[in-house]
Amino acid sequence: MTLPAATAVAETFGPLSGADWLAAVVAGYEVGARVGLALGIDHFLAGHHPQGTVGVFAAAATAARALGLDAAATADAFGIAASMSAGLMAAQEGGMVKRLHSGHAAASGVQAALLARRGFTGIKSVLEVPFGGFLSTMGGDQAKLRASVAGLGSTWEIEQVGFKAYASCATNHTSIEAVELLLARHGLAAADVARVEVHVTSDAAIHGGYEYLGREVIEAQMSLRFAVALLLTYGTVEAAHFRDGVIAREDLVALAKSVDVVGDPGIDALGEARRFTAWARIETVDGRAFRQEVDDRKGDPSRPLSDADLERKFRDLLAAAGSPHADRILRLVGDLPRLDDIAELAVLLGGEGA
Amino acid sequence: MTLPAATAVAETFGPLSGADWLAAVVAGYEVGARVGLALGIDHFLAGHHPQGTVGVFAAAATAARALGLDAAATADAFGIAASMSAGLMAAQEGGMVKRLHSGHAAASGVQAALLARRGFTGIKSVLEVPFGGFLSTMGGDQAKLRASVAGLGSTWEIEQVGFKAYASCATNHTSIEAVELLLARHGLAAADVARVEVHVTSDAAIHGGYEYLGREVIEAQMSLRFAVALLLTYGTVEAAHFRDGVIAREDLVALAKSVDVVGDPGIDALGEARRFTAWARIETVDGRAFRQEVDDRKGDPSRPLSDADLERKFRDLLAAAGSPHADRILRLVGDLPRLDDIAELAVLLGGEGA
């Protein structure tokens, strides 16, 4: 929500310097993460999709900073954006609307900031006001106002944001890495593998372990079996694989059937902090067997991706999107703190560059 | 939400006949009312503003009908619109954002229908799907799916929609009428009145009986004391009175102080069906006293406004909005079922007519 919001403001009300663009994005991350922390997990468990709901605050903060709004107008932007907070988790079960949640939140946050800039006023103290305020209405019993401001300005929530190392549901990542390590360490190719068994928490098994039929992209993105099939076939799990010509390929669907996903009470017993722990076991066609455990996701703040990994991921994503601008964008991003105007970057990120 | 949605579709994708425009508006009323009935009152009590939240369904239904979408695409429009459902009740306590809820809902519903028309798919069975569906997430425990379809196509919810006879919070209407009747029946003018006492339910007294200070329009619109002051001064309570030059007038603020609002346990005891019951007592400067009770709101479906009343209200609202097109709009509305194209009406309703 922050990048498109900052970029949209720059495009329409620029010039915006690289430093201001960065500050706007950081403001969005700080506000978004803190509103999410204040809401707590009940918000999600009730069925709201935080990307869409909390996202309006991230976008409003970003746009307010990019527009140079003062504190009062920024508060109004929050008090307007809160009444545009929307997005239902059932979107993960099919349809395309989940893709719209971030965009709708970004647009709503920018709209809120633009209205506030013209003197339109929002709900006062929108997080904490008792009846019909954001936390009481959207947060359920768990809402903790204090979490929204604890350490504000000294603890940077943006540093707690991870990156996905694989183009699959985050719950699947430790399993994918375990299989990847087994293949690399033992020099195995797909033809050597007779069977893969993956052990995860019961929740993760429900989330990603369903039978894979290859009918739609979102099914493929959530499927641990398909991710392992991709890894065996291509050696990677990248965005480029999640398209119509690939997800239904018979060899991949068949390979996905050779992957067993086990919800393991032993892993459940490790508790919430170890909820991503997974181990994989590979049996080879010549009768050998290997086992590998992975506890934390690669790309989590505790195991950050290297700059080289991030650059490779970025290039993969741009290639999948058909953009030829990776080199130029990377150079501009490297120069961001010194750019007087991010206009060229905005055009290239929008995919409309020549 | 229905009129602007139908009109926006007509303007951009027209021509739309008067009959189709009417059918689209009716579709919006039926769907919106039924989604609201299915949600139940817990939705509002949790702090959601149904105008904004349920409103997306009304707008999506209207736009879908106006665009001629088939059943599957209309279902997709609902499944998209649901993820744009937003609006917080704290907006009633100040700020301007409450005015935005309807417009945001209308725009979101139209956007949802336009996306569905291009093949964008929404959440399936969006009302009833268990995790992250509309009723489970937004309705709380009270959600009743069956209410959304009971009598569909034979019971017309649009016939249960009332009109406001006075430009004030609906809770104040029976009190205003009681005072109006006393003035008319006993030939009283403001100068004759020493004191007004109004008895309402405890809830209504909290809602509209607060001290009136005349600081902002929304305060005036919710205030029973100010409404009575207007009635004593102008003989009416009309939209034209709710503007900066009037709401802070010292004589009206002083007059509002002579109005006592009493939360009456005797009325509370009559129960939910009589929650609008109110009685007013006027003491005159020459020592007389008169009492009048009113049970139902004028303009409720049980006490519908006459066509003449509605026309007068419409003309008042257009005058307050500065539009000179009342005659022409009324003629076009009278001809609606026979109009081949509502384009002219759309322009006039948009306030851009010559």
XYZ file of C-alpha atoms in Angstrom:
708
model
C 0.000 0.000 0.000
C 2.872 2.384 0.743
C 4.822 2.232 -2.527
C 1.851 2.856 -4.830
C 0.479 5.550 -2.502
C 3.786 7.437 -2.385
C 4.258 7.022 -6.104
C 0.740 8.137 -6.977
C 1.156 11.304 -4.925
C 4.524 11.984 -6.550
C 3.069 11.558 -10.031
C 0.166 13.938 -9.470
C 1.528 16.459 -6.977
C 5.287 16.125 -7.537
C 8.117 16.717 -7.784
C 8.855 14.510 -4.783
C 12.478 13.893 -3.835
C 13.838 10.430 -3.210
C 14.348 11.262 0.457
C 10.737 12.405 0.854
C 9.471 9.397 -1.053
C 11.416 7.120 1.306
C 10.185 8.998 4.375
C 6.601 8.635 3.152
C 7.026 4.894 2.632
C 8.601 4.487 6.102
C 5.729 6.481 7.641
C 3.273 4.101 6.001
C 5.073 1.014 7.262
C 5.298 2.391 10.800
C 1.634 3.389 10.971
C 0.320 0.291 9.230
C 2.290 -2.116 11.409
C 1.318 -0.282 14.583
C -2.381 -0.201 13.776
C -2.120 -3.925 13.049
C -0.417 -4.554 16.393
C -3.103 -2.563 18.193
C -5.854 -4.568 16.503
C -4.412 -7.930 17.410
C -5.106 -11.304 15.832
C -8.850 -11.326 16.659
C -9.353 -8.939 13.766
C -8.042 -11.531 11.326
C -9.798 -14.417 13.075
C -13.105 -12.570 12.698
C -12.547 -12.700 8.957
C -11.073 -9.311 8.085
C -8.149 -9.147 5.663
C -5.614 -6.799 7.281
C -4.033 -5.947 3.943
C -7.258 -4.231 2.973
C -8.438 -3.051 6.379
C -5.245 -1.904 8.116
C -3.878 -1.032 4.701
C -5.880 2.203 4.523
C -3.883 3.559 7.475
C -0.564 2.668 5.850
C -1.642 4.326 2.621
C -3.073 7.388 4.374
C 0.119 7.871 6.398
C 2.229 7.524 3.283
C 0.121 9.934 1.262
C -0.113 12.432 4.126
C 3.685 12.472 4.480
C 4.196 12.723 0.721
C 1.731 15.626 0.555
C 3.415 17.326 3.511
C 0.243 17.444 5.627
C 0.558 18.770 9.177
C -0.363 16.686 12.236
C -3.997 17.831 12.364
C -4.638 17.095 8.704
C -2.845 13.753 9.008
C -5.157 12.861 11.907
C -8.091 13.809 9.711
C -6.705 11.587 6.953
C -6.695 8.665 9.424
C -10.224 9.571 10.545
C -11.422 9.481 6.940
C -9.431 6.413 5.850
C -10.781 4.384 8.776
C -14.264 4.651 7.285
C -12.918 3.066 4.068
C -11.306 0.113 5.844
C -12.505 -3.043 4.083
C -11.583 -6.538 2.936
C -12.858 -10.055 3.716
C -10.646 -13.110 4.196
C -13.055 -15.385 2.313
C -11.402 -13.902 -0.756
C -8.614 -16.446 -0.273
C -10.950 -19.288 -1.201
C -11.409 -18.325 -4.830
C -12.200 -15.480 -7.113
C -9.886 -12.586 -7.922
C -10.976 -10.030 -5.345
C -8.100 -10.737 -2.934
C -5.851 -9.007 -5.504
C -8.030 -5.923 -5.203
C -7.724 -5.475 -1.427
C -4.314 -3.793 -1.495
C -5.174 -1.565 -4.421
C -8.497 -0.496 -2.939
C -6.764 0.276 0.372
C -4.027 2.254 -1.364
C -6.548 4.274 -3.362
C -8.704 4.889 -0.276
C -5.747 6.053 1.802
C -4.640 8.491 -0.894
C -8.217 9.731 -1.272
C -8.432 10.270 2.492
C -5.212 12.288 2.538
C -6.328 14.396 -0.421
C -9.667 15.117 1.242
C -7.916 16.060 4.496
C -5.614 18.350 2.530
C -8.682 20.274 1.338
C -10.054 20.660 4.864
C -12.410 17.670 4.920
C -12.453 16.386 8.500
C -12.495 12.808 9.758
C -13.499 10.946 12.903
C -11.524 12.379 15.837
C -9.320 9.967 17.831
C -10.449 7.335 15.387
C -8.514 4.457 16.919
C -9.717 4.871 20.484
C -13.178 6.470 20.338
C -15.509 3.952 22.057
C -18.615 3.499 19.880
C -17.880 3.021 16.216
C -14.176 3.725 16.523
C -11.664 1.656 14.601
C -10.321 -0.563 17.380
C -13.628 -1.246 19.119
C -15.455 -2.019 15.870
C -12.723 -3.828 13.950
C -10.506 -5.224 16.694
C -12.760 -7.195 18.963
C -11.692 -7.764 22.535
C -7.994 -7.964 21.778
C -7.451 -4.392 20.633
C -4.558 -2.783 22.471
C -4.288 0.934 21.865
C -0.926 1.142 23.637
C 0.687 -1.155 21.078
C 0.111 1.475 18.423
C 2.486 3.958 20.042
C 4.941 1.841 22.090
C 8.438 2.792 20.979
C 7.165 5.098 18.252
C 10.132 6.852 16.645
C 12.746 4.589 18.230
C 11.580 1.050 17.444
C 11.210 0.772 13.678
C 8.540 -1.694 12.646
C 9.727 -1.573 9.042
C 12.822 -3.496 10.196
C 10.516 -6.341 11.250
C 9.177 -6.770 7.747
C 10.412 -9.853 5.915
C 10.598 -10.861 2.278
C 9.287 -14.038 0.723
C 12.091 -16.219 -0.555
C 9.665 -18.378 -2.546
C 6.578 -17.469 -4.579
C 4.264 -19.576 -2.424
C 2.162 -19.212 0.724
C 4.498 -18.240 3.590
C 3.426 -21.297 5.617
C 5.069 -23.508 2.982
C 8.488 -21.837 3.006
C 10.326 -23.893 5.631
C 9.194 -27.110 3.942
C 10.320 -25.870 0.543
C 13.712 -24.918 1.946
C 14.076 -28.292 3.662
C 13.526 -30.073 0.349
C 15.826 -27.603 -1.419
C 18.600 -28.315 1.101
C 18.176 -32.075 0.698
C 18.422 -31.817 -3.087
C 21.526 -29.639 -2.909
C 23.357 -31.467 -0.135
C 22.848 -34.911 -1.596
C 23.107 -33.977 -5.252
C 19.632 -35.223 -6.059
C 17.608 -34.515 -9.212
C 13.895 -35.080 -9.687
C 14.576 -38.414 -11.376
C 16.319 -39.649 -8.221
C 13.329 -38.938 -5.988
C 10.763 -41.657 -5.333
C 8.776 -39.938 -2.611
C 8.759 -36.755 -0.503
C 7.206 -36.535 2.933
C 6.878 -33.170 4.660
C 6.000 -32.725 8.333
C 4.501 -29.402 9.456
C 2.067 -28.147 12.104
C -1.520 -29.331 11.814
C -2.560 -25.791 10.827
C 0.058 -25.591 8.097
C -0.987 -29.000 6.796
C -4.585 -27.840 6.474
C -3.456 -24.561 4.909
C -1.120 -25.924 2.225
C -1.447 -29.709 2.193
C -4.703 -30.198 0.290
C -4.861 -32.405 -2.812
C -3.476 -30.490 -5.774
C -5.643 -30.460 -8.901
C -4.063 -27.605 -10.880
C -7.245 -25.722 -11.642
C -6.379 -22.120 -10.740
C -3.444 -19.893 -9.870
C -4.476 -19.192 -6.276
C -4.762 -22.963 -5.659
C -1.182 -23.328 -6.931
C 0.120 -20.449 -4.815
C -1.259 -21.936 -1.608
C -0.246 -25.552 -2.386
C 2.777 -27.049 -0.658
C 2.594 -30.143 -2.885
C 2.768 -28.026 -6.047
C 5.634 -25.939 -4.631
C 7.687 -29.096 -4.029
C 6.826 -30.331 -7.521
C 8.124 -27.034 -8.938
C 11.295 -27.298 -6.891
C 11.967 -30.836 -8.124
C 11.329 -29.784 -11.725
C 12.897 -26.312 -11.946
C 15.096 -26.090 -8.836
C 13.227 -22.910 -7.859
C 9.739 -21.702 -6.858
C 9.342 -18.421 -8.708
C 6.529 -16.119 -9.752
C 7.030 -17.083 -13.404
C 5.818 -20.610 -12.620
C 2.399 -19.513 -11.431
C 0.607 -19.102 -14.737
C -1.948 -21.021 -16.728
C 0.527 -22.873 -18.937
C 2.347 -24.350 -15.935
C -0.040 -24.952 -13.048
C -2.073 -27.607 -14.882
C 0.881 -29.483 -16.467
C 0.243 -33.207 -16.045
C 3.813 -34.016 -15.006
C 3.661 -31.404 -12.226
C 0.233 -32.511 -11.029
C 1.528 -36.112 -10.966
C 4.692 -35.063 -9.140
C 2.600 -33.172 -6.578
C 0.844 -36.481 -5.836
C 4.182 -38.005 -4.800
C 4.439 -35.409 -1.994
C 2.849 -36.304 1.319
C 2.077 -33.518 3.790
C 1.734 -34.607 7.413
C 0.255 -32.475 10.167
C 2.636 -33.484 12.953
C 1.534 -33.317 16.625
C 5.212 -33.317 17.581
C 5.678 -29.984 15.796
C 2.386 -28.623 17.176
C 3.769 -29.344 20.653
C 6.705 -26.978 20.050
C 4.314 -24.040 20.463
C 3.478 -20.801 18.693
C 7.068 -19.536 18.375
C 8.017 -22.621 16.357
C 4.904 -22.658 14.185
C 6.950 -22.547 10.969
C 9.137 -25.521 11.902
C 9.054 -28.241 9.246
C 11.061 -31.257 8.277
C 11.239 -33.099 4.979
C 12.186 -36.679 4.169
C 13.175 -37.804 0.710
C 13.268 -41.437 -0.379
C 15.282 -42.054 -3.525
C 14.533 -44.551 -6.266
C 17.703 -46.428 -5.290
C 16.493 -46.931 -1.730
C 18.274 -44.185 0.195
C 16.478 -41.775 2.577
C 17.445 -38.295 3.839
C 15.894 -35.977 6.406
C 16.212 -32.199 6.896
C 14.585 -29.807 9.391
C 14.173 -26.023 9.006
C 12.896 -23.868 11.881
C 12.676 -20.287 10.576
C 11.673 -18.930 7.237
C 14.440 -17.648 5.008
C 13.592 -13.985 4.467
C 12.245 -13.445 7.981
C 13.932 -10.530 9.791
C 15.789 -13.150 11.843
C 17.180 -14.667 8.612
C 17.197 -11.771 6.185
C 17.717 -12.263 2.470
C 21.017 -10.884 1.193
C 21.002 -7.908 -1.149
C 21.976 -10.295 -3.930
C 18.994 -12.556 -3.119
C 16.665 -9.559 -3.112
C 18.025 -8.336 -6.417
C 17.567 -11.765 -7.983
C 14.005 -11.952 -6.690
C 13.297 -8.468 -8.025
C 14.627 -9.412 -11.456
C 12.523 -12.584 -11.463
C 9.393 -10.654 -10.635
C 10.011 -8.018 -13.287
C 10.717 -10.710 -15.853
C 7.454 -12.453 -14.913
C 5.675 -9.111 -15.329
C 7.315 -8.579 -18.719
C 9.172 -5.407 -17.736
C 12.596 -4.716 -19.307
C 13.463 -1.994 -16.763
C 15.137 -3.952 -13.953
C 18.608 -2.423 -14.455
C 17.374 1.146 -14.587
C 15.044 0.730 -11.591
C 17.811 -0.841 -9.492
C 20.124 2.069 -10.335
C 17.469 4.639 -9.395
C 16.661 2.824 -6.146
C 20.369 2.817 -5.278
C 20.373 6.579 -5.818
C 17.085 7.243 -3.995
C 18.432 9.373 -1.111
C 20.053 11.711 -3.658
C 17.240 11.940 -6.238
C 15.624 15.386 -6.549
C 12.591 13.917 -8.237
C 11.391 10.318 -8.374
C 9.309 10.941 -11.500
C 11.320 8.569 -13.698
C 11.180 5.830 -11.068
C 7.423 6.326 -10.770
C 6.977 5.851 -14.510
C 9.135 2.717 -14.559
C 7.385 1.207 -11.508
C 4.063 1.898 -13.180
C 5.175 -0.273 -16.069
C 4.622 2.474 -18.604
C 8.269 3.333 -19.273
C 9.504 3.349 -22.850
C -26.712 4.615 -2.885
C -29.186 3.396 -5.515
C -30.062 6.664 -7.284
C -26.465 7.817 -7.851
C -25.372 4.307 -8.844
C -28.151 3.947 -11.426
C -27.558 7.453 -12.689
C -23.787 7.042 -12.947
C -24.210 3.875 -14.995
C -26.731 5.610 -17.253
C -24.412 8.543 -17.821
C -21.419 6.431 -18.789
C -22.972 3.342 -20.386
C -26.380 4.669 -21.421
C -28.831 5.165 -22.915
C -30.837 3.702 -20.047
C -34.632 3.833 -20.226
C -36.735 5.156 -17.372
C -38.186 1.677 -16.816
C -34.706 0.131 -16.558
C -33.498 2.938 -14.302
C -36.461 2.308 -11.989
C -35.871 -1.455 -12.024
C -32.211 -0.887 -11.112
C -33.175 1.364 -8.207
C -35.752 -1.162 -6.952
C -33.147 -3.954 -7.203
C -30.806 -1.895 -5.051
C -33.458 -1.237 -2.425
C -34.459 -4.898 -2.270
C -30.901 -6.188 -1.966
C -29.721 -3.498 0.429
C -32.674 -3.903 2.784
C -32.359 -7.678 2.758
C -28.654 -7.711 3.468
C -29.364 -5.322 6.338
C -32.093 -7.610 7.699
C -29.745 -10.581 7.487
C -27.040 -8.703 9.402
C -29.285 -7.657 12.232
C -28.783 -4.886 14.741
C -25.521 -6.283 16.202
C -23.746 -4.963 13.136
C -24.730 -1.413 14.015
C -24.149 -1.923 17.737
C -20.593 -3.067 16.985
C -20.025 0.348 15.437
C -20.529 -0.182 11.716
C -22.500 2.397 9.742
C -24.911 0.373 7.585
C -25.237 3.177 5.050
C -21.603 2.605 4.144
C -21.311 -1.105 4.814
C -24.601 -2.542 3.566
C -24.682 0.285 1.032
C -22.162 -1.431 -1.238
C -24.661 -4.244 -1.831
C -27.439 -1.806 -2.700
C -25.149 0.032 -5.104
C -23.766 -3.173 -6.629
C -27.281 -4.552 -7.199
C -28.381 -1.290 -8.777
C -25.349 -1.042 -11.032
C -25.534 -4.723 -11.978
C -29.172 -4.347 -13.027
C -28.472 -1.111 -14.887
C -25.587 -2.766 -16.736
C -27.728 -5.805 -17.533
C -25.378 -8.288 -15.854
C -26.498 -11.909 -15.693
C -26.955 -13.778 -12.400
C -23.375 -15.092 -12.243
C -21.813 -11.700 -12.864
C -24.197 -10.087 -10.370
C -23.081 -12.615 -7.763
C -19.478 -11.699 -8.571
C -20.367 -8.021 -8.149
C -21.673 -8.821 -4.645
C -18.551 -10.862 -3.919
C -16.358 -7.915 -4.913
C -18.455 -5.191 -3.295
C -18.444 -7.036 0.044
C -14.699 -6.514 0.265
C -15.277 -2.748 -0.047
C -17.882 -2.622 2.733
C -16.802 0.140 5.129
C -17.974 2.907 7.429
C -17.674 3.611 11.167
C -20.458 5.018 13.351
C -18.076 7.271 15.303
C -18.420 9.542 12.282
C -21.638 10.812 13.854
C -19.706 12.498 16.642
C -17.999 15.114 14.519
C -16.054 15.616 11.353
C -17.444 15.428 7.849
C -16.722 11.824 6.988
C -20.259 10.586 7.688
C -21.264 12.417 4.491
C -18.753 10.348 2.587
C -20.080 6.924 3.611
C -22.935 6.850 1.108
C -20.828 8.196 -1.721
C -17.987 5.795 -1.073
C -20.447 2.900 -0.938
C -22.118 3.998 -4.168
C -18.791 4.324 -5.969
C -17.579 0.969 -4.620
C -20.758 -0.818 -5.690
C -20.530 0.605 -9.200
C -16.842 -0.307 -9.368
C -17.664 -3.862 -8.252
C -20.314 -4.232 -10.951
C -17.997 -2.849 -13.630
C -15.223 -5.253 -12.595
C -17.675 -8.177 -12.630
C -18.797 -7.123 -16.095
C -15.225 -7.543 -17.325
C -14.916 -11.032 -15.852
C -13.293 -10.140 -12.526
C -14.566 -12.663 -9.981
C -15.571 -12.100 -6.375
C -15.928 -14.151 -3.212
C -18.389 -16.993 -3.871
C -21.494 -17.209 -1.662
C -20.186 -14.088 0.001
C -23.004 -13.721 2.523
C -22.868 -17.231 3.948
C -19.281 -18.494 3.540
C -18.099 -19.255 7.090
C -14.615 -17.744 7.554
C -14.285 -14.195 6.293
C -17.720 -14.100 4.689
C -19.872 -11.009 4.981
C -22.377 -12.142 7.607
C -19.934 -13.950 9.875
C -17.394 -11.121 9.809
C -19.703 -8.108 9.798
C -22.881 -9.442 11.416
C -21.818 -10.936 14.699
C -23.974 -13.591 16.281
C -27.236 -12.132 15.083
C -26.733 -12.669 11.369
C -29.698 -14.463 9.811
C -29.081 -15.596 6.275
C -32.690 -16.612 5.792
C -33.886 -13.040 6.261
C -32.054 -12.061 3.105
C -34.295 -14.161 0.871
C -37.609 -14.519 2.782
C -40.371 -13.350 0.477
C -37.919 -12.279 -2.220
C -39.889 -11.157 -5.262
C -43.231 -11.012 -3.459
C -42.571 -8.889 -0.351
C -41.151 -5.583 -1.518
C -38.810 -4.023 1.010
C -38.806 -0.741 -0.892
C -42.402 -0.289 0.304
C -41.093 -0.312 3.892
C -38.875 2.686 3.259
C -40.051 5.913 4.835
C -39.328 9.559 4.189
C -38.233 12.115 6.738
C -40.868 14.768 7.290
C -38.383 17.024 9.104
C -34.719 17.787 8.437
C -33.600 16.438 11.818
C -32.502 13.150 13.345
C -35.365 10.645 12.942
C -35.557 10.064 16.697
C -36.715 13.670 17.101
C -39.606 13.543 14.639
C -42.491 12.534 16.901
C -41.533 15.264 19.384
C -41.322 17.872 16.639
C -44.742 16.865 15.347
C -46.238 16.980 18.834
C -45.056 20.577 19.243
C -46.225 21.417 15.716
C -49.703 20.073 16.497
C -49.884 22.071 19.744
C -48.943 25.290 17.972
C -51.487 24.725 15.196
C -54.387 23.489 17.345
C -54.091 26.229 19.902
C -53.056 29.025 17.580
C -49.790 29.646 19.390
C -46.818 31.675 18.130
C -43.286 31.652 19.546
C -44.063 34.767 21.583
C -46.859 32.889 23.381
C -44.590 30.076 24.535
C -42.886 30.270 27.930
C -41.546 26.724 28.073
C -41.562 23.454 26.159
C -41.114 20.065 27.762
C -40.698 16.972 25.617
C -40.918 13.399 26.937
C -39.239 10.633 24.949
C -37.521 7.293 25.607
C -34.302 7.412 27.592
C -32.356 6.454 24.452
C -33.956 9.236 22.426
C -33.207 11.733 25.195
C -29.524 10.793 25.119
C -29.506 10.840 21.340
C -31.129 14.243 20.765
C -31.507 15.940 24.143
C -27.966 17.216 24.778
C -27.284 20.881 25.530
C -27.367 22.848 22.284
C -24.378 25.131 21.655
C -24.732 25.852 17.936
C -21.176 25.054 16.938
C -21.599 22.808 13.903
C -24.193 21.585 11.445
C -24.179 17.948 12.555
C -24.804 19.070 16.156
C -27.834 21.012 14.909
C -29.158 18.105 12.846
C -29.106 15.743 15.814
C -30.484 18.247 18.350
C -34.117 18.013 19.443
C -33.844 21.337 21.304
C -32.673 23.156 18.181
C -35.380 21.511 16.063
C -38.069 22.819 18.428
C -36.437 26.259 18.387
C -36.610 26.233 14.582
C -40.261 25.166 14.673
C -41.160 27.982 17.059
C -39.287 30.513 14.916
C -40.036 29.417 11.341
C -43.006 27.040 11.719
C -40.971 24.371 9.901
C -37.781 22.299 10.280
C -36.254 22.322 6.810
C -32.883 21.653 5.239
C -32.433 25.342 4.502
C -32.172 26.056 8.244
C -29.116 23.863 8.759
C -26.392 26.214 7.619
C -23.737 28.322 9.265
C -25.731 31.554 9.270
C -28.614 29.979 11.195
C -27.365 27.302 13.571
C -25.399 29.735 15.786
C -28.031 32.506 15.897
C -28.251 33.704 19.497
C -32.046 33.840 19.549
C -32.268 30.223 18.409
C -29.618 29.041 20.877
C -31.510 30.862 23.653
C -34.828 29.406 22.507
C -33.284 25.934 22.490
C -32.475 26.454 26.177
C -36.207 26.864 26.934
C -36.805 23.324 25.685
C -36.501 20.519 28.239
C -36.005 16.962 27.010
C -36.981 14.266 29.487
C -36.052 10.587 29.155
C -39.302 9.092 30.420
C -39.329 5.606 32.033
C -43.071 5.492 31.325
C -42.342 5.608 27.592
C -39.447 3.159 27.941
C -41.905 0.726 29.505
C -44.061 0.726 26.348
C -41.408 -1.417 24.672
C -39.475 -1.520 21.416
C -42.498 -1.151 19.118
C -43.342 2.185 20.713
C -39.775 3.519 20.822
C -40.702 6.623 18.839
C -43.584 7.606 21.140
C -43.201 11.135 22.482
C -45.346 13.745 24.123
C -44.858 17.498 24.369
C -46.169 19.988 26.891
C -46.249 23.705 26.218
C -46.681 26.329 28.914
C -47.727 29.693 27.597
C -46.693 33.108 28.925
C -50.297 33.693 29.985
C -50.312 30.593 32.156
C -52.039 28.008 30.015
C -50.632 24.508 29.376
C -51.297 22.024 26.581
C -50.209 18.437 26.047
C -49.944 16.329 22.864
C -48.731 12.787 22.245
C -47.518 11.311 18.933
C -46.779 7.595 18.563
C -45.510 7.038 15.017
C -43.317 9.141 12.832
C -44.997 11.014 10.024
C -43.354 9.644 6.884
C -43.073 6.098 8.205
C -44.621 3.494 5.878
C -47.481 3.279 8.402
C -48.095 7.027 8.051
C -46.836 7.808 4.548
C -46.313 11.362 3.368
C -48.748 12.459 0.679
C -47.491 13.119 -2.828
C -47.987 16.811 -2.124
C -45.868 16.597 1.046
C -43.132 14.792 -0.850
C -43.199 17.356 -3.632
C -42.951 20.198 -1.133
C -40.019 18.497 0.603
C -38.312 17.922 -2.725
C -38.703 21.586 -3.669
C -37.332 22.660 -0.275
C -34.275 20.445 -0.700
C -33.582 21.680 -4.217
C -33.952 25.276 -3.090
C -31.499 24.624 -0.249
C -29.092 23.124 -2.782
C -29.494 26.136 -5.070
C -30.951 24.185 -7.985
C -33.573 25.869 -10.218
C -34.639 22.576 -11.857
C -37.411 21.337 -9.548
C -40.213 21.724 -12.117
C -38.370 19.968 -14.887
C -37.156 17.124 -12.649
C -40.677 16.543 -11.290
C -42.033 16.369 -14.840
C -39.344 13.877 -15.897
C -39.920 11.744 -12.807
C -43.639 11.669 -13.566
C -42.794 10.396 -17.049
C -40.141 7.891 -15.920
C -41.869 4.667 -17.020
C -42.185 6.105 -20.538
C -38.734 7.718 -20.926
C -36.470 6.079 -23.537
C -33.402 7.669 -22.014
C -32.921 9.229 -18.605
C -29.913 11.273 -19.756
C -31.580 14.656 -19.160
C -32.757 13.603 -15.705
C -29.231 12.414 -14.890
C -27.776 15.785 -15.811
C -30.375 17.671 -13.761
C -29.943 15.393 -10.725
C -26.203 15.908 -10.996
C -26.777 19.619 -10.543
C -25.001 20.465 -13.793
C -28.062 21.351 -15.874
C -28.170 24.664 -17.730
